[in-house]
Short mmCIF file of N, CA and C in Angstrom, two decimals:
data_model
loop_
_atom_site.label_atom_id
_atom_site.label_comp_id
_atom_site.label_asym_id
_atom_site.label_seq_id
_atom_site.Cartn_x
_atom_site.Cartn_y
_atom_site.Cartn_z
N UNK A 846 160.66 -114.88 -20.21
CA UNK A 846 159.85 -114.03 -20.99
C UNK A 846 159.37 -113.00 -20.39
N UNK A 847 159.38 -111.59 -20.13
CA UNK A 847 158.61 -110.51 -18.96
C UNK A 847 157.39 -110.79 -20.19
N UNK A 848 156.66 -111.25 -21.17
CA UNK A 848 155.75 -110.87 -21.85
C UNK A 848 154.62 -112.07 -21.27
N UNK A 849 155.50 -113.09 -21.24
CA UNK A 849 154.87 -114.29 -21.00
C UNK A 849 153.96 -114.39 -19.37
N UNK A 850 155.18 -113.65 -18.25
CA UNK A 850 154.56 -113.32 -17.08
C UNK A 850 153.53 -112.29 -16.69
N UNK A 851 153.25 -111.09 -18.17
CA UNK A 851 152.58 -110.25 -17.86
C UNK A 851 151.11 -110.45 -18.42
N UNK A 852 151.44 -111.60 -19.59
CA UNK A 852 150.02 -112.21 -20.36
C UNK A 852 149.18 -112.72 -19.10
N UNK A 853 149.81 -113.33 -18.16
CA UNK A 853 149.29 -114.58 -17.40
C UNK A 853 148.48 -114.12 -16.31
N UNK A 854 149.31 -112.82 -15.80
CA UNK A 854 148.93 -111.78 -15.18
C UNK A 854 147.47 -111.55 -15.66
N UNK A 855 147.52 -110.73 -16.59
CA UNK A 855 146.25 -110.29 -17.60
C UNK A 855 145.14 -111.31 -17.30
N UNK A 856 145.40 -112.62 -17.53
CA UNK A 856 144.78 -113.52 -17.86
C UNK A 856 144.01 -114.32 -16.52
N UNK A 857 144.65 -113.50 -15.39
CA UNK A 857 143.94 -113.85 -13.90
C UNK A 857 143.68 -112.84 -13.54
N UNK A 858 143.87 -111.67 -13.39
CA UNK A 858 143.11 -110.75 -12.95
C UNK A 858 142.02 -110.00 -13.72
N UNK A 859 142.30 -109.75 -15.04
CA UNK A 859 141.52 -109.18 -15.59
C UNK A 859 140.63 -109.61 -16.43
N UNK A 860 140.52 -111.24 -16.44
CA UNK A 860 140.13 -112.01 -17.11
C UNK A 860 139.41 -112.85 -16.42
N UNK A 861 139.93 -113.15 -14.99
CA UNK A 861 139.69 -114.01 -14.23
C UNK A 861 139.54 -115.33 -14.42
N UNK A 862 140.22 -115.83 -14.96
CA UNK A 862 140.69 -117.05 -14.89
C UNK A 862 142.04 -117.87 -13.96
N UNK A 863 141.54 -118.22 -13.13
CA UNK A 863 142.40 -118.48 -11.99
C UNK A 863 142.98 -120.21 -12.54
N UNK A 864 144.38 -120.16 -12.54
CA UNK A 864 145.08 -121.25 -13.23
C UNK A 864 146.21 -122.08 -12.30
N UNK A 865 147.04 -122.57 -12.36
CA UNK A 865 147.86 -123.24 -11.92
C UNK A 865 148.79 -123.59 -13.31
N UNK A 866 150.21 -122.81 -12.86
CA UNK A 866 151.57 -123.15 -13.60
C UNK A 866 152.19 -124.57 -13.55
N UNK A 867 151.99 -125.44 -14.34
CA UNK A 867 152.73 -126.32 -14.65
C UNK A 867 154.24 -126.80 -14.88
N UNK A 868 154.26 -125.81 -15.55
CA UNK A 868 155.86 -125.90 -16.27
C UNK A 868 156.07 -124.87 -16.90
N UNK A 869 157.22 -124.05 -16.49
CA UNK A 869 157.87 -123.09 -16.99
C UNK A 869 159.37 -123.50 -18.15
N UNK A 870 160.34 -123.84 -17.18
CA UNK A 870 161.30 -124.35 -18.18
C UNK A 870 161.79 -125.63 -17.51
N UNK A 871 160.61 -126.13 -17.16
CA UNK A 871 161.18 -127.38 -16.50
C UNK A 871 159.70 -128.45 -17.18
N UNK A 872 160.34 -129.91 -16.98
CA UNK A 872 159.02 -130.93 -17.40
C UNK A 872 159.71 -131.74 -18.48
N UNK A 873 158.76 -132.65 -19.11
CA UNK A 873 159.48 -133.86 -20.10
C UNK A 873 159.20 -133.53 -21.37
N UNK A 874 160.06 -132.13 -22.20
CA UNK A 874 159.65 -131.98 -23.68
C UNK A 874 160.77 -132.17 -24.06
N UNK A 875 160.47 -132.20 -25.79
CA UNK A 875 161.77 -131.92 -26.66
C UNK A 875 162.75 -131.42 -26.51
N UNK A 876 163.62 -131.46 -26.38
CA UNK A 876 164.86 -130.96 -26.74
C UNK A 876 164.95 -129.68 -27.49
N UNK A 877 163.91 -129.59 -28.22
CA UNK A 877 164.47 -127.92 -29.20
C UNK A 877 162.36 -127.35 -28.35
N UNK A 878 162.35 -127.85 -27.64
CA UNK A 878 160.98 -127.39 -26.91
C UNK A 878 161.27 -125.38 -26.22
N UNK A 879 160.50 -125.26 -26.42
CA UNK A 879 160.26 -123.47 -26.24
C UNK A 879 160.80 -123.28 -24.88
N UNK A 880 159.78 -124.15 -24.01
CA UNK A 880 160.33 -124.20 -22.40
C UNK A 880 161.38 -124.02 -22.03
N UNK A 881 162.40 -124.52 -22.75
CA UNK A 881 163.93 -124.51 -22.31
C UNK A 881 164.62 -122.90 -22.80
N UNK A 882 163.99 -122.73 -23.62
CA UNK A 882 164.42 -120.95 -24.17
C UNK A 882 163.42 -119.94 -23.07
N UNK A 883 163.00 -120.19 -22.24
CA UNK A 883 161.88 -119.52 -21.37
C UNK A 883 160.78 -118.68 -22.41
N UNK A 884 160.10 -119.45 -23.07
CA UNK A 884 159.41 -118.90 -24.20
C UNK A 884 157.72 -119.69 -24.33
N UNK A 885 157.82 -120.40 -23.07
CA UNK A 885 156.75 -121.38 -23.44
C UNK A 885 156.04 -121.78 -21.77
N UNK A 886 154.80 -121.98 -21.57
CA UNK A 886 154.58 -122.18 -20.00
C UNK A 886 153.26 -123.45 -20.34
N UNK A 887 152.99 -123.97 -19.15
CA UNK A 887 151.84 -125.06 -19.26
C UNK A 887 151.15 -124.14 -17.95
N UNK A 888 150.01 -124.44 -18.19
CA UNK A 888 148.97 -124.08 -17.28
C UNK A 888 147.80 -124.77 -17.18
N UNK A 889 147.05 -125.26 -16.07
CA UNK A 889 145.97 -125.79 -15.69
C UNK A 889 144.88 -124.96 -15.17
N UNK A 890 143.49 -124.65 -15.96
CA UNK A 890 142.65 -123.62 -15.71
C UNK A 890 142.10 -124.68 -13.98
N UNK A 891 141.99 -123.39 -12.84
CA UNK A 891 141.50 -124.33 -11.77
C UNK A 891 140.07 -125.08 -12.07
N UNK A 892 139.20 -124.53 -12.79
CA UNK A 892 137.94 -125.01 -13.20
C UNK A 892 137.84 -126.06 -14.42
N UNK A 893 137.33 -127.15 -14.23
CA UNK A 893 137.61 -127.97 -14.79
C UNK A 893 136.00 -127.60 -15.81
N UNK A 894 135.99 -126.63 -16.76
CA UNK A 894 135.09 -126.88 -17.66
C UNK A 894 135.44 -126.28 -18.88
N UNK A 895 134.82 -126.57 -20.20
CA UNK A 895 135.29 -125.89 -21.29
C UNK A 895 135.43 -124.46 -21.22
N UNK A 896 133.93 -123.88 -20.78
CA UNK A 896 134.92 -122.35 -21.00
C UNK A 896 135.94 -121.59 -20.43
N UNK A 897 136.19 -122.21 -18.79
CA UNK A 897 137.75 -121.50 -18.99
C UNK A 897 138.53 -121.80 -19.67
N UNK A 898 138.56 -123.23 -19.81
CA UNK A 898 140.30 -123.76 -21.18
C UNK A 898 140.11 -123.12 -22.23
N UNK A 899 138.58 -123.01 -23.02
CA UNK A 899 138.67 -122.26 -24.05
C UNK A 899 138.82 -120.82 -23.82
N UNK A 900 138.30 -120.21 -23.05
CA UNK A 900 138.76 -118.50 -22.63
C UNK A 900 140.50 -118.61 -22.65
N UNK A 901 141.01 -119.26 -21.77
CA UNK A 901 142.49 -119.14 -21.84
C UNK A 901 143.20 -119.41 -23.02
N UNK A 902 142.76 -120.35 -23.56
CA UNK A 902 143.12 -120.68 -25.13
C UNK A 902 142.80 -119.70 -26.06
N UNK A 903 141.59 -119.26 -26.01
CA UNK A 903 141.51 -118.16 -27.00
C UNK A 903 142.30 -116.80 -26.94
N UNK A 904 142.10 -116.09 -25.40
CA UNK A 904 142.82 -115.22 -25.13
C UNK A 904 144.34 -115.38 -25.04
N UNK A 905 144.98 -116.30 -25.11
CA UNK A 905 146.47 -116.43 -25.03
C UNK A 905 146.87 -116.26 -26.99
N UNK A 906 146.05 -116.97 -27.55
CA UNK A 906 145.94 -117.02 -29.02
C UNK A 906 145.86 -115.32 -29.23
N UNK A 907 145.16 -115.23 -28.68
CA UNK A 907 144.82 -113.71 -28.99
C UNK A 907 145.89 -112.36 -28.65
N UNK A 908 146.97 -112.90 -28.00
CA UNK A 908 148.08 -111.82 -27.88
C UNK A 908 149.05 -112.19 -28.35
N UNK A 909 149.11 -113.84 -29.15
CA UNK A 909 150.24 -113.67 -29.59
C UNK A 909 150.90 -115.05 -29.50
N UNK A 910 151.63 -115.21 -30.59
CA UNK A 910 151.97 -117.01 -29.97
C UNK A 910 150.91 -118.05 -30.20
N UNK A 911 151.33 -119.48 -29.79
CA UNK A 911 150.30 -120.33 -30.08
C UNK A 911 150.06 -121.00 -28.89
N UNK A 912 148.53 -121.29 -28.33
CA UNK A 912 148.24 -121.76 -27.13
C UNK A 912 147.24 -123.53 -27.42
N UNK A 913 147.80 -124.01 -27.11
CA UNK A 913 146.94 -125.02 -27.56
C UNK A 913 146.76 -126.13 -26.30
N UNK A 914 145.67 -127.23 -26.30
CA UNK A 914 145.05 -128.03 -25.38
C UNK A 914 145.95 -129.11 -25.20
N UNK A 915 146.72 -129.99 -24.62
CA UNK A 915 147.29 -131.03 -25.26
C UNK A 915 147.55 -131.51 -23.34
N UNK A 916 147.65 -132.73 -24.06
CA UNK A 916 147.98 -133.93 -22.30
C UNK A 916 148.96 -135.22 -23.14
N UNK A 917 149.71 -135.30 -22.53
CA UNK A 917 151.17 -135.80 -23.07
C UNK A 917 151.11 -135.76 -23.92
N UNK A 918 151.34 -134.17 -24.58
CA UNK A 918 151.75 -133.93 -26.14
C UNK A 918 151.22 -134.25 -27.36
N UNK A 919 149.71 -134.46 -26.95
CA UNK A 919 149.01 -134.65 -27.97
C UNK A 919 147.74 -134.04 -27.83
N UNK A 920 147.33 -133.13 -28.61
CA UNK A 920 146.76 -131.85 -28.96
C UNK A 920 145.34 -132.29 -28.66
N UNK A 921 144.39 -131.67 -28.10
CA UNK A 921 143.00 -131.78 -27.71
C UNK A 921 141.94 -130.73 -28.34
N UNK A 922 141.83 -130.72 -28.95
CA UNK A 922 141.23 -129.85 -30.13
C UNK A 922 140.00 -128.88 -29.44
N UNK A 923 139.38 -129.30 -28.65
CA UNK A 923 138.04 -128.67 -27.76
C UNK A 923 138.28 -128.65 -26.64
N UNK A 924 140.03 -128.67 -26.03
CA UNK A 924 140.01 -128.30 -24.56
C UNK A 924 138.60 -128.90 -23.69
N UNK A 925 138.41 -130.47 -23.75
CA UNK A 925 137.19 -130.67 -23.28
C UNK A 925 137.64 -132.06 -22.74
N UNK A 926 139.18 -132.80 -22.58
CA UNK A 926 139.37 -133.84 -21.84
C UNK A 926 140.12 -133.12 -20.35
N UNK A 927 140.16 -133.51 -19.39
CA UNK A 927 140.27 -132.65 -18.45
C UNK A 927 140.85 -133.91 -17.31
N UNK A 928 141.64 -135.06 -18.17
CA UNK A 928 142.31 -136.03 -17.13
C UNK A 928 143.59 -135.60 -16.89
N UNK A 929 144.03 -136.32 -16.01
CA UNK A 929 145.42 -136.04 -15.48
C UNK A 929 146.74 -135.91 -16.38
N UNK A 930 147.18 -134.80 -16.32
CA UNK A 930 147.85 -134.42 -17.33
C UNK A 930 147.85 -133.43 -18.38
N UNK A 931 146.33 -132.91 -18.44
CA UNK A 931 145.98 -132.37 -19.41
C UNK A 931 145.97 -130.82 -19.34
N UNK A 932 146.67 -129.85 -20.62
CA UNK A 932 146.80 -128.36 -19.84
C UNK A 932 147.23 -127.70 -20.48
N UNK A 933 147.09 -126.35 -20.90
CA UNK A 933 147.13 -125.60 -21.84
C UNK A 933 148.54 -125.14 -22.13
N UNK A 934 149.13 -125.57 -23.13
CA UNK A 934 150.55 -125.37 -23.37
C UNK A 934 150.72 -124.16 -24.37
N UNK A 935 151.08 -122.91 -24.24
CA UNK A 935 151.24 -121.72 -24.49
C UNK A 935 152.77 -121.07 -25.06
N UNK A 936 153.33 -121.21 -26.19
CA UNK A 936 154.42 -120.69 -26.75
C UNK A 936 154.43 -119.30 -27.44
N UNK A 937 155.48 -118.51 -27.04
CA UNK A 937 155.66 -117.61 -27.61
C UNK A 937 156.96 -117.38 -28.91
#
């Protein structure tokens, strides 16, 4: 989805949030996952702090779709657990 790429670019360039993309269409997701339709992305903000993770989630939610913080498919309500596998999942 070109909108996803454009929004991620804005998040990085205009909002200053550095991140790594960990999944577009790959990974271990349910068969009906938006990832396999090209309509979801998982990112890991570079800084392990609540501010960057929350800002990424809030911005992505503000442009449409749904952004959540999760670890292994379990939602993290406050984006405050930065253990291995934690990421921001955004789908449109």
